[in-house]
Amino acid sequence: MRETDFVSGFARGLKVIEAFGEKTPRLAIADVSKATGLDRATARRCLLTLAELGYADYDGKFFSLTPKILRLGHAYLSATPLPQVVQPYLDRLAEEVHQSASASVLDGTEVVYIARASQKRVMSINLMPGSRLPAYCASMGRVLLAALPENEARQLLEKTSLAAFTPRTKTEPNELLEELSKVRQQGFAIIDQELELGLCSIAVPLKNDRGITVAALNIGASAASISADQMAHKFLEPLQAVANALRPLLR
Amino acid sequence: MRETDFVSGFARGLKVIEAFGEKTPRLAIADVSKATGLDRATARRCLLTLAELGYADYDGKFFSLTPKILRLGHAYLSATPLPQVVQPYLDRLAEEVHQSASASVLDGTEVVYIARASQKRVMSINLMPGSRLPAYCASMGRVLLAALPENEARQLLEKTSLAAFTPRTKTEPNELLEELSKVRQQGFAIIDQELELGLCSIAVPLKNDRGITVAALNIGASAASISADQMAHKFLEPLQAVANALRPLLR
């Protein structure tokens, strides 16, 4: 790519949008400048442009995003066949097993939810399409990392800050790589309260008609209602049935 | 706003993202140029910038969005208190009435879903946070339009292309304004298969602690299982209970 093909104003603007988040819903120009590394004049121009186009509100001091910004992310969800194809299968699966079922893909070191059918809430956070979790300690993340060549998976783990969310979280790169090799062999991953105490989940790869892993599917359940050991016994078959049914539909 | 405060490259880039959609998941440079009105060189630079930053894939001819683009829309959902506050209430409501429950806000002539708890699927399309429906023929849209000053509602209806999705869709501006005045008086809106045959829904306004309507809540049900007349009898009370419980939490 030639340098002249790069629209810097666009790239900077996208950075500014990403500066807004759960803990930073309202930002002043100085906040955005600090979060993005852009100088204040540039941050200010990007914010004013967002406000002018209706993607942000401005009260004279603070900027906040408006629902119009949802158009940008939703373009992916409505434009990509995968979430559309998977959703009805997840709906039926969740109803059948009385647990939440989800599908996600890998984006860098995180899994991104692309579809979800929720039943009773087990997790403290509300997951929806667009939600992200660190790949190394999520069942779908383990499945997606296991689908990569081992050196790629190792590189991603090296880039990840491996925090212990619970006393059970595996955070040693070598232990995680061993875990991935186990997942590769057995064809599924089980997480026993590594992300949140009280939460277990099981994931399988979703492969396309050429056998390439394009996403992961999972079922999450409360550790109080089912032990991690029982997860495979109870949920592996229905998960694999969905993966098998979807496989010929994914090109 | 001064012209020099506007980052045109950013504004053009956002237009390019919005060119992708359900019917246009893969776009060549010429397609984007046509959809956005930008010249081909500009469309090309914006697309290459998206690809360079990982927001788009490029196969040499067609561009498609990647899950990274979800970060942009998700910034709103995770950064805005409303969806976070409303979601657990919708979850409980949906479970209680065994129907899908949603919350939305107005964006121009459309309602945008900001939270949803889905039960059995009634609608043919899959609704999720970020999904949009035309306001004039959706129950939450009627409630949100009714909350506007009448001349503003009239102006929005004038800007809307009033299509008949079913033989029951109301498309006459004056009939719609009368409907809005009825909704204003009774405090709720019922849609009887105007958006899709087989689908009924009922919506109420969600007001903040100062009495200002900040969103709408609804319950959708299959017309085969319940008539429009019974909707209020069955669902109005639980909907209003949620709106009342949320009111003091919304500042």
Coordinates of C-alpha atoms in Angstrom, one line a residue:
Chain A
M1 CA 0.0 0.0 0.0
R2 CA 1.3 3.4 -0.9
E3 CA 1.3 6.1 1.7
T4 CA -0.8 8.4 -0.4
D5 CA -3.5 5.6 -0.4
F6 CA -3.9 6.1 3.4
V7 CA -6.5 8.5 4.6
S8 CA -5.0 9.6 7.9
G9 CA -8.0 11.7 8.9
F10 CA -10.1 8.6 8.6
A11 CA -7.7 6.5 10.6
R12 CA -7.5 9.1 13.4
G13 CA -11.3 9.4 13.5
L14 CA -11.7 5.7 14.0
K15 CA -9.2 5.8 16.9
V16 CA -11.3 8.6 18.4
I17 CA -14.5 6.5 18.3
E18 CA -12.7 3.6 19.9
A19 CA -11.6 5.9 22.8
F20 CA -15.2 5.7 24.0
G21 CA -16.0 2.6 26.1
E22 CA -17.6 1.2 29.2
K23 CA -15.6 3.2 31.6
T24 CA -15.2 6.2 29.4
P25 CA -18.7 7.1 28.1
R26 CA -18.2 10.8 28.3
L27 CA -15.0 12.3 27.1
A28 CA -13.6 15.9 26.9
I29 CA -11.1 16.8 24.1
A30 CA -8.2 16.4 26.5
D31 CA -9.4 12.9 27.5
V32 CA -9.5 11.8 23.9
S33 CA -6.2 13.3 23.1
K34 CA -4.7 11.4 26.0
A35 CA -6.4 8.1 25.1
T36 CA -5.5 8.2 21.4
G37 CA -2.1 9.9 21.5
L38 CA -3.5 12.5 19.0
D39 CA -2.8 16.1 19.6
R40 CA -5.6 18.2 21.0
A41 CA -6.4 20.1 17.8
T42 CA -6.7 16.8 15.9
A43 CA -8.8 15.1 18.6
R44 CA -11.0 18.2 18.7
R45 CA -11.6 18.2 14.9
C46 CA -12.5 14.5 14.9
L47 CA -14.9 15.0 17.8
L48 CA -16.6 18.0 16.2
T49 CA -16.9 16.0 13.0
L50 CA -18.6 13.2 14.8
A51 CA -21.0 15.7 16.4
E52 CA -21.7 17.5 13.1
L53 CA -22.6 14.1 11.5
G54 CA -24.8 13.1 14.4
Y55 CA -22.6 10.3 15.6
A56 CA -21.9 12.1 18.9
D57 CA -23.5 14.6 21.3
Y58 CA -21.6 17.5 22.7
D59 CA -22.7 19.5 25.7
G60 CA -20.0 22.1 25.4
K61 CA -17.5 20.2 27.4
F62 CA -18.1 16.4 27.1
F63 CA -18.8 14.3 24.0
S64 CA -20.7 11.0 24.1
L65 CA -21.7 8.7 21.3
T66 CA -25.2 8.5 19.9
P67 CA -27.1 5.4 18.7
K68 CA -26.3 6.5 15.1
I69 CA -22.8 5.0 15.7
L70 CA -24.5 1.6 15.9
R71 CA -24.8 1.7 12.1
L72 CA -21.1 1.2 11.8
G73 CA -20.9 -2.0 13.8
H74 CA -24.2 -3.3 12.6
A75 CA -23.0 -3.1 9.0
Y76 CA -20.8 -6.1 9.8
L77 CA -23.5 -8.1 11.6
S78 CA -26.1 -7.6 8.9
A79 CA -23.6 -7.8 6.0
T80 CA -21.9 -11.0 7.0
P81 CA -23.6 -14.3 6.3
L82 CA -22.1 -16.1 9.3
P83 CA -24.2 -14.4 12.1
Q84 CA -27.3 -14.7 10.0
V85 CA -26.8 -18.3 9.3
V86 CA -25.8 -19.3 12.8
Q87 CA -28.5 -17.4 14.8
P88 CA -31.5 -19.7 14.3
Y89 CA -29.4 -22.7 15.1
L90 CA -28.3 -21.1 18.4
D91 CA -31.9 -20.2 19.2
R92 CA -32.9 -23.8 18.9
L93 CA -29.9 -25.1 20.7
A94 CA -30.4 -22.7 23.6
E95 CA -34.0 -23.7 23.9
E96 CA -33.1 -27.4 23.8
V97 CA -30.5 -27.3 26.5
H98 CA -32.0 -24.5 28.5
Q99 CA -28.6 -22.6 28.6
S100 CA -27.2 -19.7 26.7
A101 CA -25.5 -20.5 23.4
S102 CA -23.1 -18.3 21.5
A103 CA -20.9 -18.0 18.4
S104 CA -17.7 -16.0 18.1
V105 CA -14.7 -15.3 16.0
L106 CA -11.2 -14.3 16.8
D107 CA -10.1 -10.7 16.5
G108 CA -6.5 -10.3 17.6
T109 CA -6.2 -11.7 21.2
E110 CA -9.9 -11.5 21.8
V111 CA -13.0 -13.4 20.9
V112 CA -15.9 -11.3 19.5
Y113 CA -19.4 -12.5 19.9
I114 CA -21.2 -12.6 16.5
A115 CA -24.4 -14.3 17.6
R116 CA -26.0 -15.3 20.9
A117 CA -29.2 -16.9 22.2
S118 CA -29.4 -16.2 25.9
Q119 CA -31.3 -18.1 28.5
K120 CA -31.0 -17.5 32.2
R121 CA -28.1 -15.1 32.9
V122 CA -25.1 -16.9 34.5
M123 CA -22.4 -14.3 33.8
S124 CA -22.2 -11.0 35.6
I125 CA -21.7 -9.1 32.3
N126 CA -24.2 -8.9 29.5
L127 CA -22.9 -10.6 26.4
M128 CA -24.3 -9.6 23.0
P129 CA -23.1 -9.5 19.4
G130 CA -20.0 -7.3 19.5
S131 CA -19.0 -8.2 23.1
R132 CA -15.4 -9.2 23.6
L133 CA -13.6 -11.5 25.9
P134 CA -9.9 -12.4 26.2
A135 CA -9.3 -15.5 24.1
Y136 CA -6.9 -17.4 26.5
C137 CA -9.5 -18.0 29.3
A138 CA -12.7 -18.3 27.3
S139 CA -13.9 -21.7 25.9
M140 CA -14.5 -20.3 22.4
G141 CA -11.1 -18.6 22.6
R142 CA -9.3 -21.8 23.4
V143 CA -11.0 -23.5 20.4
L144 CA -10.1 -20.6 18.1
L145 CA -6.5 -20.5 19.3
A146 CA -6.2 -24.2 18.9
A147 CA -7.2 -23.9 15.3
L148 CA -4.2 -21.7 14.6
P149 CA -0.7 -23.0 13.7
E150 CA 1.0 -23.4 17.1
N151 CA 3.5 -20.6 16.5
E152 CA 0.7 -18.2 15.7
A153 CA -1.1 -19.2 18.9
R154 CA 2.1 -18.7 20.8
Q155 CA 2.7 -15.3 19.4
L156 CA -0.9 -14.2 20.3
L157 CA -0.4 -15.5 23.8
E158 CA 2.8 -13.5 24.1
K159 CA 0.9 -10.3 23.0
T160 CA -1.8 -11.0 25.6
S161 CA -1.7 -9.7 29.1
L162 CA -2.5 -12.9 30.9
A163 CA -4.5 -11.8 34.0
A164 CA -5.9 -14.2 36.6
F165 CA -9.6 -13.3 36.6
T166 CA -10.2 -16.1 39.2
P167 CA -7.8 -18.3 41.3
R168 CA -8.5 -20.9 38.6
T169 CA -7.4 -18.9 35.5
K170 CA -4.5 -20.5 33.7
T171 CA -1.9 -17.8 32.9
E172 CA 1.3 -19.7 32.2
P173 CA 1.9 -19.6 28.4
N174 CA 3.3 -23.1 28.4
E175 CA 0.4 -24.5 30.3
L176 CA -2.0 -22.7 27.9
L177 CA -0.1 -24.1 24.9
E178 CA -0.5 -27.6 26.4
E179 CA -4.2 -26.9 27.0
L180 CA -4.5 -25.9 23.3
S181 CA -2.9 -29.1 22.1
K182 CA -5.4 -31.0 24.3
V183 CA -8.2 -29.0 22.7
R184 CA -6.9 -29.8 19.2
Q185 CA -6.9 -33.5 20.0
Q186 CA -10.2 -33.8 21.7
G187 CA -12.1 -31.3 19.4
F188 CA -13.6 -29.2 22.2
A189 CA -12.6 -26.9 25.1
I190 CA -14.0 -26.7 28.6
I191 CA -13.5 -23.7 30.9
D192 CA -14.0 -24.3 34.6
Q193 CA -14.5 -20.9 36.2
E194 CA -11.4 -19.4 34.7
L195 CA -13.2 -16.3 33.5
E196 CA -15.7 -15.9 36.4
L197 CA -16.3 -18.0 39.5
G198 CA -19.6 -19.9 39.0
L199 CA -19.3 -20.1 35.2
C200 CA -18.5 -23.2 33.2
S201 CA -18.5 -23.4 29.4
I202 CA -17.8 -25.8 26.6
A203 CA -17.0 -24.9 23.0
V204 CA -16.5 -26.6 19.7
P205 CA -15.1 -25.4 16.4
L206 CA -17.5 -24.4 13.6
K207 CA -15.9 -25.5 10.4
N208 CA -16.8 -24.6 6.8
D209 CA -17.4 -27.1 4.0
R210 CA -13.6 -27.3 3.4
G211 CA -12.9 -28.2 7.0
I212 CA -11.5 -24.7 8.0
T213 CA -12.5 -23.4 11.4
V214 CA -14.4 -20.2 10.8
A215 CA -15.9 -19.6 14.3
A216 CA -16.5 -21.3 17.6
L217 CA -19.8 -22.3 19.3
N218 CA -20.3 -22.6 23.0
I219 CA -22.8 -23.3 25.8
G220 CA -22.3 -21.6 29.2
A221 CA -23.8 -23.0 32.4
S222 CA -23.7 -22.3 36.1
A223 CA -21.1 -24.2 38.0
A224 CA -23.6 -24.6 40.8
S225 CA -26.0 -26.6 38.5
I226 CA -23.4 -28.7 36.6
S227 CA -19.8 -29.6 37.2
A228 CA -17.2 -29.1 34.5
D229 CA -16.8 -32.9 34.2
Q230 CA -20.5 -33.2 33.3
M231 CA -20.4 -30.4 30.7
A232 CA -19.0 -32.7 27.9
H233 CA -21.4 -35.5 28.8
K234 CA -24.4 -33.2 28.6
F235 CA -23.6 -30.6 26.0
L236 CA -20.9 -31.9 23.6
E237 CA -23.4 -33.9 21.5
P238 CA -25.9 -31.1 20.9
L239 CA -23.1 -28.6 20.2
Q240 CA -21.5 -31.0 17.6
A241 CA -24.9 -31.7 16.0
V242 CA -25.2 -27.9 15.4
A243 CA -21.7 -27.7 14.0
N244 CA -22.3 -30.6 11.7
A245 CA -25.6 -29.2 10.5
L246 CA -24.0 -25.8 9.8
R247 CA -20.9 -27.2 8.1
P248 CA -22.3 -27.7 4.6
L249 CA -24.0 -24.2 4.7
L250 CA -20.6 -22.4 5.2
R251 CA -18.6 -21.9 2.1
Chain B
M1 CA -18.8 24.9 13.4
R2 CA -16.0 26.3 11.2
E3 CA -15.2 24.5 7.9
T4 CA -11.6 23.9 9.0
D5 CA -13.0 22.0 12.0
F6 CA -14.5 19.3 9.8
V7 CA -12.3 16.3 8.9
S8 CA -13.6 15.5 5.4
G9 CA -11.5 12.3 5.2
F10 CA -13.2 11.0 8.3
A11 CA -16.7 11.9 7.2
R12 CA -16.1 10.2 3.8
G13 CA -14.7 7.1 5.5
L14 CA -17.8 6.7 7.7
K15 CA -19.9 6.9 4.6
V16 CA -17.9 4.1 3.1
I17 CA -18.5 1.9 6.1
E18 CA -22.2 2.6 5.9
A19 CA -22.3 1.5 2.3
F20 CA -21.9 -2.1 3.5
G21 CA -25.1 -3.8 4.5
E22 CA -27.3 -6.8 4.4
K23 CA -27.7 -6.8 0.7
T24 CA -24.2 -5.4 0.0
P25 CA -21.8 -7.5 2.1
R26 CA -19.0 -7.5 -0.6
L27 CA -18.3 -4.3 -2.5
A28 CA -15.8 -3.4 -5.2
I29 CA -14.4 0.1 -5.4
A30 CA -17.0 1.1 -8.1
D31 CA -19.9 -0.2 -6.0
V32 CA -18.8 2.0 -3.1
S33 CA -18.3 5.0 -5.3
K34 CA -21.8 4.6 -6.6
A35 CA -23.4 4.0 -3.2
T36 CA -21.7 6.9 -1.5
G37 CA -21.4 9.4 -4.3
L38 CA -17.7 9.7 -3.7
D39 CA -15.3 9.6 -6.7
R40 CA -13.5 6.3 -7.3
A41 CA -10.1 7.5 -6.1
T42 CA -11.6 8.6 -2.8
A43 CA -13.6 5.5 -2.3
R44 CA -10.5 3.4 -3.1
R45 CA -8.4 5.3 -0.5
C46 CA -11.0 4.9 2.2
L47 CA -11.4 1.2 1.5
L48 CA -7.6 0.6 1.4
T49 CA -7.4 2.5 4.7
L50 CA -10.0 0.2 6.3
A51 CA -8.2 -2.9 5.0
E52 CA -4.8 -1.6 6.3
L53 CA -6.3 -1.0 9.7
G54 CA -7.9 -4.5 9.8
Y55 CA -11.5 -3.2 9.6
A56 CA -12.0 -4.8 6.2
D57 CA -10.7 -7.7 4.1
Y58 CA -9.7 -7.3 0.5
D59 CA -9.4 -10.1 -2.0
G60 CA -8.0 -8.0 -4.8
K61 CA -11.5 -7.2 -6.1
F62 CA -14.0 -7.1 -3.3
F63 CA -13.9 -5.6 0.1
S64 CA -15.9 -6.9 3.1
L65 CA -16.0 -5.8 6.7
T66 CA -14.2 -7.8 9.5
P67 CA -15.4 -8.3 13.1
K68 CA -13.0 -5.5 14.1
I69 CA -15.6 -3.0 12.9
L70 CA -17.9 -4.2 15.7
R71 CA -15.7 -2.2 18.1
L72 CA -17.1 1.0 16.7
G73 CA -20.8 0.2 17.3
H74 CA -20.1 -1.6 20.5
A75 CA -18.4 1.5 22.0
Y76 CA -21.9 3.0 22.2
L77 CA -23.6 -0.1 23.7
S78 CA -20.9 -0.5 26.4
A79 CA -20.4 3.2 27.0
T80 CA -24.1 4.2 27.3
P81 CA -25.7 3.5 30.7
L82 CA -29.2 3.0 29.2
P83 CA -28.6 -0.5 27.5
Q84 CA -26.8 -1.7 30.6
V85 CA -29.4 -0.6 33.0
V86 CA -32.3 -1.9 30.9
Q87 CA -31.0 -5.3 29.9
P88 CA -31.5 -7.2 33.2
Y89 CA -35.1 -5.9 33.4
L90 CA -35.8 -7.1 29.9
D91 CA -34.4 -10.5 30.7
R92 CA -36.7 -10.9 33.6
L93 CA -39.7 -9.5 31.7
A94 CA -39.1 -11.8 28.7
E95 CA -38.9 -14.8 31.0
E96 CA -42.0 -13.8 32.9
V97 CA -44.3 -13.3 29.9
H98 CA -42.5 -15.9 27.7
Q99 CA -42.2 -13.4 24.8
S100 CA -39.4 -11.3 23.4
A101 CA -38.9 -7.9 25.1
S102 CA -36.9 -5.0 23.6
A103 CA -35.9 -1.4 24.2
S104 CA -35.1 1.1 21.5
V105 CA -34.5 4.8 20.9
L106 CA -35.3 7.0 17.9
D107 CA -32.6 7.8 15.3
G108 CA -34.0 10.0 12.6
T109 CA -37.0 8.1 11.1
E110 CA -36.0 4.8 12.5
V111 CA -36.0 3.0 15.9
V112 CA -32.7 1.4 16.9
Y113 CA -32.7 -1.5 19.2
I114 CA -30.4 -0.9 22.2
A115 CA -31.3 -4.0 24.2
R116 CA -33.3 -7.1 23.6
A117 CA -34.2 -10.3 25.5
S118 CA -35.4 -12.8 22.9
Q119 CA -37.7 -15.8 23.5
K120 CA -39.3 -17.8 20.7
R121 CA -38.7 -16.2 17.4
V122 CA -41.8 -14.6 15.9
M123 CA -40.3 -12.2 13.4
S124 CA -38.6 -13.4 10.2
I125 CA -35.7 -11.1 10.8
N126 CA -33.3 -11.5 13.6
L127 CA -33.4 -8.4 15.9
M128 CA -30.5 -7.5 18.1
P129 CA -28.9 -4.3 19.5
G130 CA -28.2 -2.1 16.5
S131 CA -31.1 -3.4 14.5
R132 CA -33.3 -0.8 12.9
L133 CA -36.9 -0.6 11.9
P134 CA -39.0 2.2 10.4
A135 CA -40.6 4.1 13.3
Y136 CA -44.0 4.7 11.7
C137 CA -45.1 1.1 11.7
A138 CA -43.3 -0.3 14.8
S139 CA -44.9 -0.1 18.3
M140 CA -41.8 1.4 19.9
G141 CA -41.6 3.9 16.9
R142 CA -45.2 5.0 17.5
V143 CA -44.4 5.6 21.2
L144 CA -41.3 7.5 20.4
L145 CA -42.9 9.6 17.7
A146 CA -45.8 10.3 20.1
A147 CA -43.4 11.7 22.6
L148 CA -42.2 14.4 20.2
P149 CA -43.9 17.7 19.7
E150 CA -46.5 17.1 17.0
N151 CA -44.9 19.3 14.3
E152 CA -41.6 17.4 14.8
A153 CA -43.4 14.1 14.4
R154 CA -45.1 15.4 11.3
Q155 CA -41.8 16.5 9.8
L156 CA -40.3 13.1 10.5
L157 CA -43.3 11.3 8.8
E158 CA -42.9 13.7 5.8
K159 CA -39.2 12.6 5.5
T160 CA -40.2 8.9 5.8
S161 CA -41.0 6.7 2.8
L162 CA -44.2 5.3 4.1
A163 CA -44.3 1.8 2.5
A164 CA -47.0 -0.8 3.1
F165 CA -45.2 -3.8 4.5
T166 CA -48.5 -5.7 4.9
P167 CA -52.1 -4.9 3.8
R168 CA -52.6 -3.6 7.3
T169 CA -49.8 -1.0 7.4
K170 CA -51.0 2.5 8.0
T171 CA -49.3 4.8 5.5
E172 CA -51.4 8.0 5.5
P173 CA -49.6 10.8 7.3
N174 CA -52.9 12.1 8.8
E175 CA -54.0 8.7 9.9
L176 CA -50.6 8.2 11.5
L177 CA -50.8 11.5 13.3
E178 CA -54.2 10.6 14.7
E179 CA -52.8 7.3 15.8
L180 CA -49.9 9.1 17.6
S181 CA -52.4 11.4 19.4
K182 CA -54.2 8.2 20.6
V183 CA -50.9 6.7 21.7
R184 CA -50.1 10.0 23.6
Q185 CA -53.5 9.8 25.4
Q186 CA -53.5 6.1 26.3
G187 CA -49.8 5.9 27.1
F188 CA -49.1 2.8 24.9
A189 CA -49.1 1.7 21.3
I190 CA -50.2 -1.5 19.8
I191 CA -49.2 -2.7 16.3
D192 CA -51.4 -5.3 14.7
Q193 CA -49.4 -7.0 11.9
E194 CA -48.4 -3.7 10.2
L195 CA -44.7 -4.6 10.0
E196 CA -45.1 -8.3 9.3
L197 CA -48.1 -10.5 9.0
G198 CA -48.4 -12.7 12.1
L199 CA -46.7 -10.2 14.4
C200 CA -48.3 -8.1 17.1
S201 CA -46.5 -5.8 19.5
I202 CA -47.2 -3.5 22.4
A203 CA -44.9 -0.6 23.5
V204 CA -44.8 1.9 26.4
P205 CA -42.5 4.9 26.9
L206 CA -39.6 4.6 29.2
K207 CA -39.3 7.9 31.0
N208 CA -36.4 9.3 33.1
D209 CA -36.8 10.7 36.6
R210 CA -37.8 14.1 35.2
G211 CA -40.6 12.5 33.1
I212 CA -38.8 12.8 29.7
T213 CA -39.2 9.8 27.4
V214 CA -35.7 8.5 26.8
A215 CA -36.6 5.1 25.1
A216 CA -39.5 2.7 24.4
L217 CA -40.0 -0.8 25.7
N218 CA -42.0 -3.5 23.9
I219 CA -43.2 -7.0 23.9
G220 CA -43.8 -8.8 20.6
A221 CA -46.0 -11.8 20.2
S222 CA -47.4 -14.1 17.5
A223 CA -50.8 -13.0 16.2
A224 CA -51.7 -16.7 16.0
S225 CA -51.3 -17.0 19.8
I226 CA -52.8 -13.7 20.9
S227 CA -55.1 -11.2 19.3
A228 CA -54.1 -7.5 19.2
D229 CA -57.1 -6.8 21.5
Q230 CA -55.7 -9.1 24.2
M231 CA -52.2 -7.6 24.0
A232 CA -52.9 -4.7 26.4
H233 CA -54.9 -6.9 28.8
K234 CA -52.0 -9.3 29.0
F235 CA -48.8 -7.3 28.6
L236 CA -49.5 -3.7 29.5
E237 CA -49.2 -4.2 33.3
P238 CA -45.8 -6.0 33.2
L239 CA -44.4 -3.5 30.7
Q240 CA -45.5 -0.6 32.8
A241 CA -44.1 -2.2 35.9
V242 CA -40.7 -2.4 34.3
A243 CA -41.0 1.3 33.1
N244 CA -41.9 2.3 36.6
A245 CA -39.1 0.4 38.2
L246 CA -36.6 1.9 35.7
R247 CA -37.7 5.5 36.0
P248 CA -35.9 6.5 39.2
L249 CA -32.7 4.8 37.8
L250 CA -32.6 7.1 34.8
R251 CA -31.3 10.5 35.3

